[in-house]
Amino acid sequence: EELTGENQKEAVITEETMGSIETMHEFYQWFDGIEDRVERDADRVYISYIERLKQYQHICQQVLARVDTSLDHVLSLQDHYQQVLLKTNKIRGSCEKLLREKEQLAVFADRVWEKLHSYDNLEVVARRVDELMSKNAMHTELIDLMRQMDPRLMFIR
């Protein structure tokens, strides 16, 4: 029978050690040694496997720690996003309010300008009233001029 490398080693060890066995006690010692060696060799495979598993476990723990850190960053970004969104909505509301106020002020300014524009012609109207008053006439034109002046005077008050 051909022996492989490991079987040859065991056969050599067995032949070497068996040559010195002379009593039953020596045989049991020899057998216990062989049994211990076989267990150690078998255990070596499992110990190696356990070591690899521990390495994988360590790598998985590192990956899990990175995932946890990434999750914390994502949650932090989500909180920041909500804060920015809230502030943006407040700013948008303020801008819309300011725009409405601007439009109201523009309308008001147009009305004021219209009323003030009529005062540009005040000298012309004053001369015309003086002319009509000097004639002591209750001319319809004088009444119209007075009606135009009433709202302007109310505006000034």
mmCIF file of C-alpha atoms in Angstrom:
data_model
loop_
_atom_site.group_PDB
_atom_site.id
_atom_site.type_symbol
_atom_site.label_atom_id
_atom_site.label_comp_id
_atom_site.label_asym_id
_atom_site.label_seq_id
_atom_site.Cartn_x
_atom_site.Cartn_y
_atom_site.Cartn_z
ATOM 1 C CA GLU A 1 0.000 0.000 0.000
ATOM 2 C CA GLU A 2 1.293 3.441 -0.905
ATOM 3 C CA LEU A 3 1.383 5.993 1.871
ATOM 4 C CA THR A 4 0.732 9.678 1.387
ATOM 5 C CA GLY A 5 2.997 12.285 3.011
ATOM 6 C CA GLU A 6 0.996 12.538 6.246
ATOM 7 C CA ASN A 7 0.403 8.773 6.470
ATOM 8 C CA GLN A 8 4.130 8.147 5.884
ATOM 9 C CA LYS A 9 4.980 10.491 8.754
ATOM 10 C CA GLU A 10 2.590 8.655 11.071
ATOM 11 C CA ALA A 11 3.909 5.292 9.921
ATOM 12 C CA VAL A 12 7.487 6.365 10.576
ATOM 13 C CA ILE A 13 6.602 7.738 13.966
ATOM 14 C CA THR A 14 4.661 4.604 14.765
ATOM 15 C CA GLU A 15 7.479 2.279 13.693
ATOM 16 C CA GLU A 16 10.078 4.330 15.578
ATOM 17 C CA THR A 17 8.067 4.555 18.742
ATOM 18 C CA MET A 18 6.769 1.005 18.557
ATOM 19 C CA GLY A 19 10.286 -0.332 18.389
ATOM 20 C CA SER A 20 10.916 0.889 21.930
ATOM 21 C CA ILE A 21 7.667 -0.425 23.463
ATOM 22 C CA GLU A 22 8.293 -3.398 25.679
ATOM 23 C CA THR A 23 5.590 -3.247 28.348
ATOM 24 C CA MET A 24 1.912 -2.678 28.401
ATOM 25 C CA HIS A 25 2.437 0.546 30.319
ATOM 26 C CA GLU A 26 4.730 1.862 27.565
ATOM 27 C CA PHE A 27 2.114 0.891 24.993
ATOM 28 C CA TYR A 28 -0.561 2.914 26.822
ATOM 29 C CA GLN A 29 1.800 5.874 27.055
ATOM 30 C CA TRP A 30 2.565 5.557 23.361
ATOM 31 C CA PHE A 31 -1.130 5.255 22.522
ATOM 32 C CA ASP A 32 -2.041 8.288 24.699
ATOM 33 C CA GLY A 33 0.657 10.309 22.877
ATOM 34 C CA ILE A 34 -0.725 9.295 19.492
ATOM 35 C CA GLU A 35 -4.259 10.047 20.640
ATOM 36 C CA ASP A 36 -3.206 13.511 21.925
ATOM 37 C CA ARG A 37 -1.435 14.234 18.624
ATOM 38 C CA VAL A 38 -4.495 13.176 16.599
ATOM 39 C CA GLU A 39 -6.746 15.342 18.785
ATOM 40 C CA ARG A 40 -4.379 18.311 18.445
ATOM 41 C CA ASP A 41 -4.252 17.878 14.681
ATOM 42 C CA ALA A 42 -8.045 17.629 14.506
ATOM 43 C CA ASP A 43 -8.389 20.545 16.922
ATOM 44 C CA ARG A 44 -5.993 22.600 14.831
ATOM 45 C CA VAL A 45 -8.492 22.586 11.947
ATOM 46 C CA TYR A 46 -11.295 23.725 14.241
ATOM 47 C CA ILE A 47 -9.111 26.256 16.019
ATOM 48 C CA SER A 48 -8.052 27.645 12.652
ATOM 49 C CA TYR A 49 -11.712 27.803 11.623
ATOM 50 C CA ILE A 50 -12.634 29.544 14.891
ATOM 51 C CA GLU A 51 -9.823 32.056 14.387
ATOM 52 C CA ARG A 52 -11.079 32.803 10.890
ATOM 53 C CA LEU A 53 -14.602 33.218 12.257
ATOM 54 C CA LYS A 54 -13.285 35.620 14.893
ATOM 55 C CA GLN A 55 -11.544 37.625 12.168
ATOM 56 C CA TYR A 56 -14.770 37.734 10.165
ATOM 57 C CA GLN A 57 -16.669 38.736 13.289
ATOM 58 C CA HIS A 58 -14.188 41.549 13.896
ATOM 59 C CA ILE A 59 -14.544 42.744 10.286
ATOM 60 C CA CYS A 60 -18.352 42.586 10.584
ATOM 61 C CA GLN A 61 -18.193 44.610 13.819
ATOM 62 C CA GLN A 62 -16.076 47.244 12.063
ATOM 63 C CA VAL A 63 -18.528 47.377 9.145
ATOM 64 C CA LEU A 64 -21.440 47.610 11.594
ATOM 65 C CA ALA A 65 -19.697 50.450 13.439
ATOM 66 C CA ARG A 66 -19.221 52.290 10.132
ATOM 67 C CA VAL A 67 -22.861 51.696 9.224
ATOM 68 C CA ASP A 68 -23.923 53.036 12.640
ATOM 69 C CA THR A 69 -21.733 56.111 12.141
ATOM 70 C CA SER A 70 -23.166 56.601 8.654
ATOM 71 C CA LEU A 71 -26.686 56.259 10.021
ATOM 72 C CA ASP A 72 -25.914 58.875 12.673
ATOM 73 C CA HIS A 73 -24.652 61.201 9.934
ATOM 74 C CA VAL A 74 -27.769 60.579 7.832
ATOM 75 C CA LEU A 75 -30.020 61.315 10.822
ATOM 76 C CA SER A 76 -28.041 64.463 11.556
ATOM 77 C CA LEU A 77 -28.359 65.553 7.927
ATOM 78 C CA GLN A 78 -32.073 64.832 8.078
ATOM 79 C CA ASP A 79 -32.402 67.051 11.171
ATOM 80 C CA HIS A 80 -30.426 69.805 9.469
ATOM 81 C CA TYR A 81 -32.580 69.450 6.367
ATOM 82 C CA GLN A 82 -35.749 69.831 8.451
ATOM 83 C CA GLN A 83 -34.319 72.938 10.141
ATOM 84 C CA VAL A 84 -33.340 74.458 6.795
ATOM 85 C CA LEU A 85 -36.744 73.581 5.342
ATOM 86 C CA LEU A 86 -38.483 75.269 8.282
ATOM 87 C CA LYS A 87 -36.326 78.382 7.968
ATOM 88 C CA THR A 88 -36.828 78.437 4.197
ATOM 89 C CA ASN A 89 -40.589 78.268 4.634
ATOM 90 C CA LYS A 90 -40.445 81.104 7.178
ATOM 91 C CA ILE A 91 -38.360 83.198 4.794
ATOM 92 C CA ARG A 92 -40.726 82.397 1.926
ATOM 93 C CA GLY A 93 -43.682 83.473 4.077
ATOM 94 C CA SER A 94 -41.895 86.684 5.024
ATOM 95 C CA CYS A 95 -41.048 87.376 1.369
ATOM 96 C CA GLU A 96 -44.635 86.808 0.295
ATOM 97 C CA LYS A 97 -45.835 89.130 3.071
ATOM 98 C CA LEU A 98 -43.300 91.780 2.033
ATOM 99 C CA LEU A 99 -44.376 91.409 -1.589
ATOM 100 C CA ARG A 100 -48.034 91.947 -0.630
ATOM 101 C CA GLU A 101 -47.040 94.978 1.446
ATOM 102 C CA LYS A 102 -44.983 96.300 -1.472
ATOM 103 C CA GLU A 103 -47.951 95.932 -3.794
ATOM 104 C CA GLN A 104 -50.211 97.695 -1.283
ATOM 105 C CA LEU A 105 -47.670 100.475 -0.879
ATOM 106 C CA ALA A 106 -47.362 100.806 -4.661
ATOM 107 C CA VAL A 107 -51.134 101.183 -4.952
ATOM 108 C CA PHE A 108 -51.096 103.714 -2.121
ATOM 109 C CA ALA A 109 -48.192 105.593 -3.715
ATOM 110 C CA ASP A 110 -50.082 105.716 -7.023
ATOM 111 C CA ARG A 111 -53.109 107.185 -5.267
ATOM 112 C CA VAL A 112 -50.958 109.736 -3.455
ATOM 113 C CA TRP A 113 -49.201 110.634 -6.711
ATOM 114 C CA GLU A 114 -52.557 111.121 -8.443
ATOM 115 C CA LYS A 115 -53.721 113.426 -5.678
ATOM 116 C CA LEU A 116 -50.428 115.291 -5.569
ATOM 117 C CA HIS A 117 -50.331 115.551 -9.347
ATOM 118 C CA SER A 118 -53.450 117.648 -9.253
ATOM 119 C CA TYR A 119 -51.548 120.145 -7.083
ATOM 120 C CA ASP A 120 -49.104 120.695 -9.921
ATOM 121 C CA ASN A 121 -51.902 122.622 -11.621
ATOM 122 C CA LEU A 122 -52.714 124.577 -8.459
ATOM 123 C CA GLU A 123 -51.348 127.863 -9.771
ATOM 124 C CA VAL A 124 -53.386 127.568 -12.934
ATOM 125 C CA VAL A 125 -56.517 126.754 -10.941
ATOM 126 C CA ALA A 126 -55.829 129.581 -8.461
ATOM 127 C CA ARG A 127 -55.511 132.170 -11.265
ATOM 128 C CA ARG A 128 -58.671 130.924 -12.915
ATOM 129 C CA VAL A 129 -60.579 131.109 -9.590
ATOM 130 C CA ASP A 130 -59.262 134.657 -9.041
ATOM 131 C CA GLU A 131 -60.443 135.653 -12.519
ATOM 132 C CA LEU A 132 -63.857 134.178 -11.977
ATOM 133 C CA MET A 133 -64.171 135.714 -8.508
ATOM 134 C CA SER A 134 -63.175 139.158 -9.778
ATOM 135 C CA LYS A 135 -66.061 138.984 -12.197
ATOM 136 C CA ASN A 136 -68.410 138.148 -9.297
ATOM 137 C CA ALA A 137 -69.960 135.486 -11.348
ATOM 138 C CA MET A 138 -71.171 132.149 -10.222
ATOM 139 C CA HIS A 139 -69.999 130.512 -13.285
ATOM 140 C CA THR A 140 -70.412 126.740 -13.697
ATOM 141 C CA GLU A 141 -66.675 126.544 -14.319
ATOM 142 C CA LEU A 142 -66.068 128.005 -10.836
ATOM 143 C CA ILE A 143 -68.340 125.418 -9.286
ATOM 144 C CA ASP A 144 -66.495 122.646 -11.135
ATOM 145 C CA LEU A 145 -63.139 123.984 -9.936
ATOM 146 C CA MET A 146 -64.406 124.075 -6.343
ATOM 147 C CA ARG A 147 -65.645 120.492 -6.605
ATOM 148 C CA GLN A 148 -62.197 119.435 -7.827
ATOM 149 C CA MET A 149 -60.587 121.210 -4.878
ATOM 150 C CA ASP A 150 -62.807 119.602 -2.211
ATOM 151 C CA PRO A 151 -61.253 116.098 -2.379
ATOM 152 C CA ARG A 152 -57.784 117.601 -2.428
ATOM 153 C CA LEU A 153 -58.489 119.602 0.668
ATOM 154 C CA MET A 154 -59.924 116.513 2.359
ATOM 155 C CA PHE A 155 -56.754 114.625 1.510
ATOM 156 C CA ILE A 156 -54.597 117.303 3.131
ATOM 157 C CA ARG A 157 -56.608 117.198 6.346
#
